[in-house]
Short mmCIF file of C-alpha atoms and ligand atoms in Angstrom, two decimals:
data_model
loop_
_atom_site.label_atom_id
_atom_site.label_comp_id
_atom_site.label_asym_id
_atom_site.label_seq_id
_atom_site.Cartn_x
_atom_site.Cartn_y
_atom_site.Cartn_z
CA MET A 142 96.94 128.11 82.31
CA LYS A 143 94.70 127.65 85.30
CA VAL A 144 91.13 128.75 84.93
CA ARG A 145 89.80 129.35 88.40
CA GLN A 146 86.14 128.64 88.61
CA GLY A 147 83.70 128.77 91.47
CA ARG A 148 84.49 127.82 94.98
CA PRO A 149 88.16 127.04 95.64
CA THR A 150 87.39 124.11 97.94
CA VAL A 151 88.30 120.84 96.22
CA ALA A 152 89.31 117.27 96.98
CA GLU A 153 92.37 116.60 94.88
CA ILE A 154 92.79 112.91 94.07
CA ASP A 155 96.21 111.66 93.04
CA ARG A 156 95.83 108.78 90.61
CA SER A 157 99.50 107.86 90.97
CA ALA A 158 98.94 107.31 94.70
CA LEU A 159 96.10 104.89 93.92
CA ARG A 160 98.38 103.02 91.52
CA TRP A 161 101.18 102.95 94.09
CA ASN A 162 98.91 101.67 96.85
CA VAL A 163 97.45 98.86 94.77
CA ALA A 164 101.00 97.79 93.88
CA GLN A 165 101.86 97.74 97.59
CA VAL A 166 98.83 95.56 98.27
CA ARG A 167 99.80 93.19 95.46
CA SER A 168 103.30 92.87 96.89
CA ARG A 169 101.74 91.36 100.04
CA VAL A 170 99.59 88.66 98.44
CA ARG A 171 100.29 85.50 96.44
CA ASP A 172 100.12 85.80 92.67
CA ASP A 173 97.06 83.58 92.50
CA VAL A 174 95.04 85.73 94.94
CA THR A 175 92.56 88.13 93.36
CA VAL A 176 92.63 91.66 94.74
CA MET A 177 89.05 92.88 94.91
CA ALA A 178 89.15 96.65 95.28
CA MET A 179 86.51 97.92 97.68
CA VAL A 180 85.04 101.02 96.07
CA LYS A 181 81.83 101.35 98.07
CA ALA A 182 80.73 104.74 99.40
CA ASP A 183 81.91 106.50 96.23
CA ALA A 184 85.31 104.84 96.52
CA TYR A 185 85.66 106.08 100.10
CA GLY A 186 84.84 109.57 98.87
CA HIS A 187 87.41 109.54 96.05
CA GLY A 188 84.86 109.16 93.23
CA ILE A 189 83.80 105.66 92.21
CA ALA A 190 83.79 106.28 88.44
CA GLU A 191 87.33 107.55 88.10
CA VAL A 192 88.81 105.31 90.79
CA SER A 193 87.32 102.19 89.16
CA ARG A 194 88.67 103.24 85.77
CA VAL A 195 92.16 103.90 87.16
CA LEU A 196 92.23 100.60 89.03
CA GLU A 197 90.90 98.64 86.06
CA LYS A 198 93.78 100.01 84.00
CA GLU A 199 96.12 98.82 86.74
CA GLY A 200 94.82 95.30 86.20
CA VAL A 201 92.27 95.10 89.00
CA LYS A 202 89.86 92.34 87.97
CA ALA A 203 87.25 92.60 90.71
CA PHE A 204 85.45 95.36 92.54
CA GLY A 205 83.43 95.22 95.73
CA VAL A 206 80.58 97.58 96.53
CA SER A 207 77.94 97.70 99.20
CA THR A 208 74.83 98.64 97.23
CA VAL A 209 73.51 97.54 93.85
CA GLU A 210 73.40 101.21 92.80
CA GLU A 211 77.14 101.52 93.44
CA GLY A 212 77.66 98.49 91.22
CA ALA A 213 75.62 100.18 88.49
CA ALA A 214 77.82 103.27 88.83
CA ILE A 215 80.90 101.18 88.02
CA ARG A 216 79.29 99.89 84.82
CA GLU A 217 78.15 103.41 83.90
CA ALA A 218 81.76 104.51 84.27
CA GLY A 219 82.59 102.15 81.40
CA VAL A 220 84.14 99.39 83.48
CA VAL A 221 82.78 96.43 81.57
CA HIS A 222 84.79 93.30 82.24
CA PRO A 223 85.78 93.12 85.91
CA GLU A 224 83.51 91.25 88.25
CA VAL A 225 81.49 93.48 90.57
CA LEU A 226 80.30 92.01 93.83
CA ALA A 227 77.38 93.63 95.65
CA MET A 228 78.15 92.83 99.27
CA GLY A 229 75.65 94.80 101.30
CA GLY A 230 72.48 92.80 100.69
CA PHE A 231 69.52 93.78 98.51
CA VAL A 232 65.74 93.93 98.39
CA ALA A 233 63.28 92.99 95.65
CA ASP A 234 63.44 96.42 93.96
CA GLN A 235 67.17 95.97 93.45
CA VAL A 236 67.02 92.60 91.74
CA GLU A 237 66.48 93.90 88.20
CA PRO A 238 69.53 96.20 88.29
CA ILE A 239 71.64 93.31 89.57
CA PHE A 240 71.01 91.46 86.32
CA HIS A 241 70.99 94.51 84.14
CA ASN A 242 74.45 95.50 85.38
CA ARG A 243 75.82 91.95 85.56
CA LEU A 244 76.63 92.20 89.25
CA THR A 245 77.40 89.17 91.36
CA PRO A 246 75.02 89.19 94.30
CA VAL A 247 76.04 88.21 97.79
CA VAL A 248 73.17 86.31 99.36
CA CYS A 249 72.78 86.92 103.08
CA ASP A 250 69.69 84.82 103.80
CA LEU A 251 67.12 82.59 102.15
CA GLU A 252 64.80 85.50 101.42
CA MET A 253 67.42 87.15 99.20
CA ALA A 254 67.98 83.85 97.42
CA LYS A 255 64.25 83.53 96.77
CA ILE A 256 63.80 86.98 95.28
CA LEU A 257 66.71 86.31 92.94
CA ALA A 258 65.33 82.94 91.94
CA GLN A 259 61.93 84.51 91.29
CA ARG A 260 63.47 86.72 88.63
CA LEU A 261 65.17 83.73 87.00
CA ARG A 262 62.02 81.68 86.63
CA GLY A 263 61.40 80.64 83.05
CA THR A 264 65.03 81.21 82.05
CA MET A 265 67.70 78.59 81.60
CA ARG A 266 70.46 80.44 83.34
CA ALA A 267 72.10 79.53 86.58
CA GLN A 268 73.14 82.66 88.41
CA PRO A 269 76.39 82.46 90.37
CA VAL A 270 76.11 83.86 93.88
CA HIS A 271 78.33 84.21 96.90
CA VAL A 272 77.00 83.47 100.35
CA LYS A 273 77.76 85.71 103.27
CA ALA A 274 78.50 83.86 106.48
CA ASP A 275 78.15 85.58 109.83
CA THR A 276 81.28 84.42 111.67
CA GLY A 277 80.64 86.44 114.80
CA PHE A 278 80.18 90.05 113.67
CA SER A 279 76.41 89.69 114.11
CA ARG A 280 75.64 92.12 111.35
CA LEU A 281 74.87 90.49 108.04
CA GLY A 282 74.87 86.96 106.70
CA VAL A 283 73.89 83.44 107.63
CA GLN A 284 74.84 82.44 111.15
CA LEU A 285 76.94 79.32 111.30
CA ARG A 286 74.35 77.33 113.19
CA GLU A 287 71.75 78.18 110.53
CA MET A 288 74.09 77.29 107.70
CA PRO A 289 73.26 73.57 107.24
CA ALA A 290 69.52 74.27 106.92
CA PHE A 291 70.18 77.27 104.69
CA LEU A 292 72.42 75.25 102.37
CA ASP A 293 69.91 72.41 102.16
CA GLU A 294 67.25 74.91 101.08
CA MET A 295 69.62 76.54 98.60
CA LYS A 296 70.16 73.20 96.89
CA LYS A 297 66.47 73.17 96.01
CA ILE A 298 66.79 76.51 94.23
CA GLU A 299 68.08 75.24 90.91
CA ARG A 300 68.76 78.55 89.24
CA LEU A 301 71.24 79.72 91.87
CA LYS A 302 74.73 78.35 92.06
CA ILE A 303 76.81 79.07 95.13
CA VAL A 304 80.33 79.75 93.86
CA GLY A 305 81.77 81.67 96.77
CA VAL A 306 81.55 82.18 100.49
CA CYS A 307 82.62 85.30 102.34
CA SER A 308 82.59 86.94 105.73
CA HIS A 309 83.81 90.15 107.32
CA LEU A 310 86.25 90.61 110.19
CA GLY A 311 85.17 92.31 113.38
CA SER A 312 88.10 94.73 113.49
CA ALA A 313 89.57 96.98 110.83
CA GLY A 314 92.84 97.77 112.58
CA ASN A 315 93.54 94.87 114.93
CA VAL A 316 93.36 91.62 113.02
CA SER A 317 94.86 89.42 115.70
CA GLY A 318 93.38 88.41 119.01
CA ASP A 319 90.93 85.77 120.14
CA TRP A 320 87.83 87.10 118.45
CA ILE A 321 89.51 87.36 115.05
CA GLU A 322 91.03 83.86 115.40
CA GLN A 323 87.58 82.52 116.24
CA GLN A 324 86.20 84.23 113.15
CA GLY A 325 88.96 82.69 111.03
CA ARG A 326 88.05 79.20 112.30
CA ALA A 327 84.34 79.84 111.85
CA PHE A 328 84.99 80.97 108.29
CA VAL A 329 86.87 77.80 107.40
CA ARG A 330 84.02 75.83 108.96
CA ALA A 331 81.50 77.77 106.85
CA SER A 332 83.29 76.78 103.65
CA GLU A 333 83.47 73.15 104.82
CA LEU A 334 79.74 73.22 105.48
CA CYS A 335 79.19 74.37 101.90
CA ALA A 336 81.00 71.26 100.65
CA ILE A 337 79.26 68.93 103.11
CA HIS A 338 75.87 70.27 102.08
CA GLY A 339 76.37 69.88 98.37
CA SER A 340 77.65 73.32 97.34
CA PRO A 341 81.44 73.13 97.32
CA VAL A 342 82.88 76.61 96.79
CA LYS A 343 86.01 77.51 94.89
CA ILE A 344 86.12 81.09 96.12
CA ARG A 345 86.54 82.21 99.72
CA HIS A 346 87.15 85.74 100.93
CA LEU A 347 87.52 87.25 104.37
CA ALA A 348 90.40 89.73 104.43
CA ASN A 349 89.94 93.50 104.84
CA SER A 350 92.86 95.92 104.44
CA MET A 351 94.82 94.94 107.50
CA ALA A 352 94.32 91.21 107.02
CA THR A 353 95.43 91.67 103.41
CA LEU A 354 98.67 93.29 104.55
CA THR A 355 99.40 91.15 107.61
CA ARG A 356 97.45 87.87 107.58
CA PRO A 357 98.43 85.68 104.60
CA ASP A 358 96.57 82.82 106.30
CA PHE A 359 93.37 84.83 105.73
CA HIS A 360 93.94 85.48 102.03
CA PHE A 361 92.16 82.41 100.60
CA GLU A 362 91.23 83.17 96.94
CA ILE A 363 90.24 86.84 97.14
CA VAL A 364 91.27 89.71 99.41
CA ARG A 365 89.08 92.80 99.84
CA PRO A 366 91.19 95.81 100.76
CA GLY A 367 89.50 99.20 101.00
CA LEU A 368 91.09 101.94 103.08
CA VAL A 369 94.71 101.07 102.28
CA LEU A 370 94.05 101.54 98.55
CA TYR A 371 93.39 105.17 99.40
CA GLY A 372 96.68 105.35 101.28
CA ILE A 373 95.54 105.29 104.88
CA TYR A 374 96.02 102.75 107.65
CA PRO A 375 92.96 101.84 109.71
CA LEU A 376 92.69 103.15 113.25
CA GLY A 377 94.49 100.81 115.62
CA ALA A 378 96.75 99.31 112.97
CA ALA A 379 99.78 98.18 114.96
CA GLU A 380 101.93 97.37 111.93
CA HIS A 381 102.72 99.46 108.87
CA PRO A 382 104.27 96.79 106.66
CA VAL A 383 104.25 98.90 103.50
CA GLU A 384 104.53 102.58 102.79
CA LEU A 385 101.24 103.98 101.54
CA ARG A 386 100.49 107.28 99.84
CA PRO A 387 97.34 109.16 100.82
CA ALA A 388 95.39 109.70 97.61
CA MET A 389 93.24 112.62 98.71
CA ARG A 390 94.30 116.17 99.45
CA LEU A 391 91.45 118.33 100.74
CA ARG A 392 92.26 121.93 100.09
CA THR A 393 90.76 125.40 99.96
CA ARG A 394 91.91 129.03 99.88
CA VAL A 395 91.75 131.79 102.45
CA LEU A 396 88.65 133.86 101.74
CA GLN A 397 89.31 136.79 104.07
CA VAL A 398 91.77 137.80 106.76
CA ARG A 399 90.86 140.07 109.71
CA ARG A 400 92.63 141.48 112.71
CA LEU A 401 91.08 141.10 116.16
CA LEU A 402 91.95 142.97 119.30
CA ALA A 403 92.36 141.17 122.61
CA GLY A 404 88.91 140.44 124.02
CA GLU A 405 87.13 140.10 120.68
CA ALA A 406 85.32 136.83 119.95
CA VAL A 407 85.15 134.49 116.97
CA GLY A 408 82.17 132.60 115.62
CA TYR A 409 78.90 131.22 116.95
CA ASP A 410 78.40 131.56 120.69
CA GLN A 411 81.77 133.26 121.26
CA THR A 412 83.55 129.98 122.01
CA PHE A 413 86.90 131.61 121.21
CA VAL A 414 87.98 134.98 122.58
CA ALA A 415 91.28 136.48 121.46
CA GLU A 416 93.79 136.91 124.29
CA ARG A 417 96.11 138.98 122.16
CA GLU A 418 95.99 140.84 118.91
CA THR A 419 95.07 138.01 116.55
CA ARG A 420 94.88 137.43 112.79
CA ILE A 421 91.95 135.29 111.74
CA ALA A 422 91.63 133.70 108.31
CA THR A 423 88.20 132.58 107.14
CA LEU A 424 88.01 129.43 105.01
CA PRO A 425 85.18 128.49 102.66
CA ILE A 426 84.58 125.00 104.04
CA GLY A 427 82.27 123.84 106.80
CA TYR A 428 80.42 120.91 108.24
CA ALA A 429 78.05 120.81 105.28
CA ASP A 430 81.15 119.83 103.30
CA GLY A 431 81.86 117.00 105.71
CA TYR A 432 84.45 118.99 107.64
CA PRO A 433 83.50 117.93 111.16
CA ARG A 434 82.02 120.42 113.58
CA ALA A 435 83.80 118.40 116.27
CA LEU A 436 87.01 120.14 115.13
CA SER A 437 85.75 123.42 116.62
CA ASN A 438 88.59 124.87 118.73
CA ARG A 439 90.47 121.55 118.28
CA GLY A 440 91.63 120.99 114.73
CA LEU A 441 94.60 122.26 112.76
CA VAL A 442 95.06 123.17 109.11
CA LEU A 443 98.13 123.83 106.97
CA VAL A 444 98.78 127.25 105.51
CA ARG A 445 102.12 128.36 104.06
CA GLY A 446 103.48 124.98 105.20
CA LYS A 447 102.67 125.69 108.85
CA LEU A 448 99.99 124.50 111.23
CA ALA A 449 97.24 126.93 112.19
CA PRO A 450 94.56 126.14 114.80
CA ILE A 451 90.83 126.27 114.18
CA VAL A 452 89.22 128.85 116.44
CA GLY A 453 85.55 129.13 117.26
CA ARG A 454 82.92 126.76 115.96
CA VAL A 455 83.19 125.16 112.55
CA CYS A 456 80.14 126.61 110.75
CA MET A 457 78.00 125.03 108.06
CA ASP A 458 79.93 126.68 105.23
CA LEU A 459 82.88 128.48 106.82
CA THR A 460 85.68 127.83 109.28
CA MET A 461 88.00 130.30 111.00
CA VAL A 462 91.67 129.67 111.80
CA ASP A 463 94.20 131.63 113.84
CA VAL A 464 97.08 132.62 111.56
CA THR A 465 98.77 135.07 113.94
CA ASP A 466 101.88 132.88 114.05
CA VAL A 467 102.11 132.27 110.31
CA ASP A 468 103.79 135.14 108.51
CA GLY A 469 102.04 137.00 105.77
CA VAL A 470 98.85 134.98 105.34
CA GLU A 471 96.51 136.69 102.92
CA ALA A 472 93.32 136.04 100.99
CA GLY A 473 93.90 133.50 98.23
CA ASP A 474 96.54 131.49 100.10
CA GLU A 475 96.13 127.75 99.77
CA VAL A 476 94.96 125.95 102.90
CA VAL A 477 95.20 122.17 103.28
CA LEU A 478 92.67 120.47 105.52
CA TRP A 479 94.37 117.11 104.99
CA GLY A 480 97.21 116.08 102.75
CA LYS A 481 100.59 117.56 101.95
CA GLN A 482 101.62 121.18 101.71
CA GLU A 483 105.24 122.07 101.05
CA ASP A 484 107.21 119.84 103.47
CA ALA A 485 104.37 119.46 105.90
CA GLU A 486 101.63 116.85 105.94
CA LEU A 487 98.37 116.43 107.81
CA ARG A 488 97.01 112.92 107.56
CA VAL A 489 93.28 112.39 107.47
CA ASP A 490 93.58 109.85 110.27
CA GLU A 491 95.15 112.51 112.52
CA VAL A 492 92.37 114.93 111.69
CA ALA A 493 89.85 112.17 112.38
CA GLU A 494 91.36 111.53 115.77
CA TRP A 495 90.99 115.20 116.76
CA ALA A 496 87.38 114.98 115.68
CA GLY A 497 86.79 111.82 117.71
CA THR A 498 86.18 109.67 114.64
CA ILE A 499 88.04 107.55 112.09
CA ALA A 500 89.49 108.24 108.65
CA TYR A 501 86.80 106.04 107.08
CA GLU A 502 84.10 108.45 108.23
CA LEU A 503 85.90 111.63 107.19
CA LEU A 504 86.73 110.32 103.72
CA THR A 505 83.27 108.95 103.02
CA THR A 506 81.49 112.11 104.15
CA VAL A 507 83.42 114.64 102.07
CA GLY A 508 80.48 116.65 100.79
CA LYS A 509 78.80 116.46 97.43
CA ARG A 510 79.45 120.13 96.77
CA ILE A 511 83.21 119.58 96.87
CA PRO A 512 84.42 118.74 93.37
CA ARG A 513 86.85 115.85 92.99
CA VAL A 514 89.80 116.95 90.88
CA TYR A 515 92.10 114.24 89.49
CA ILE A 516 95.82 114.72 89.02
CA ASN A 517 98.63 112.56 87.58
C1 PLP B 119 84.44 97.99 103.62
C2 PLP B 119 84.61 96.56 103.49
C3 PLP B 119 85.88 96.00 103.29
C4 PLP B 119 87.14 96.83 103.28
O1 PLP B 119 87.47 97.24 104.59
P1 PLP B 119 88.82 98.08 104.81
O2 PLP B 119 89.02 98.06 106.27
O3 PLP B 119 88.53 99.45 104.27
O4 PLP B 119 89.86 97.40 104.04
C5 PLP B 119 85.95 94.64 103.08
N1 PLP B 119 84.85 93.88 103.10
C6 PLP B 119 83.61 94.36 103.32
C7 PLP B 119 82.44 93.46 103.34
C8 PLP B 119 83.46 95.72 103.53
O5 PLP B 119 82.24 96.20 103.76
#
């Protein structure tokens, strides 16, 4: 029996899709390569606690997050043994939780190394750390030309042991081309510099989703797929070497249906005016839920297995769609914003394109007031 409670707008997360996608990823990497599941940004909006638990059960031995707080959330979810790498840098206030939650910090400059070492003073432990190398992204990490001096300084910090080196590619979808090749060479150089300057590293990691699927020469010891685990290819991905299953279905139900006469307008500022007798369905989802306002008069939704266009402006809490051409739509009907319905499917990357953005942004901004419901 289904108990219907509260607002009918939910993000339905299919655990079996997560399991399927991680198996697809595994099929593309050597057996001795560790798959580090990127679960930052609340597991790309899918819920970091449940996603980490599901993936741990699937044998995932390492998780990557951006912030220390995300790492803590994995531990709070009861994921005890896998390694958790905090990749997005940290400040002094975040050092204590790094230790408390047994996270592996990624050091991006000497300052970060020093605040870690400070905390270790008076203890006997040597803390393993990874070093982030900036191979041309110019975002985070030690620039290659600064690396020798950085490594020489690191050697003086006894309590820190560099065990890994990592970097990030400058394209999510297109992992070939001159810039990426240059990054690949710079990354190899960065790991050589570690050895030359007295900190040989056993662990190297560079690959994002697309490099994981298509660039075995970039796999090294760890790969760090994110988006593909959730069943979506990055924007600009030329190849689709495996079949992925989108893990999130964003759905709601029609709240009200009204009939408009030709000439009547819909929504803020009358941006849509009916040219014919029109049936409008109102949906309880809006931009405060992360449903982009850029979809105003542009996007489509699925209702009764058919596409219906958004008309008027997407509001903060509500969105109107034209259901004139879909037979029999009534209040209570399920509406899918992205995901499957009957034989039809709307992919989040298509929706993102209409909104002038990328699937990464839509998934990670699904609002806090939308409950995540797990199936399978
Ligand atoms: C987000 C992220 C990834 C994963 O990127 P995808 O394109 O989602 O696979 C890998 N590494 C780092 C450092 C990241 O921030």
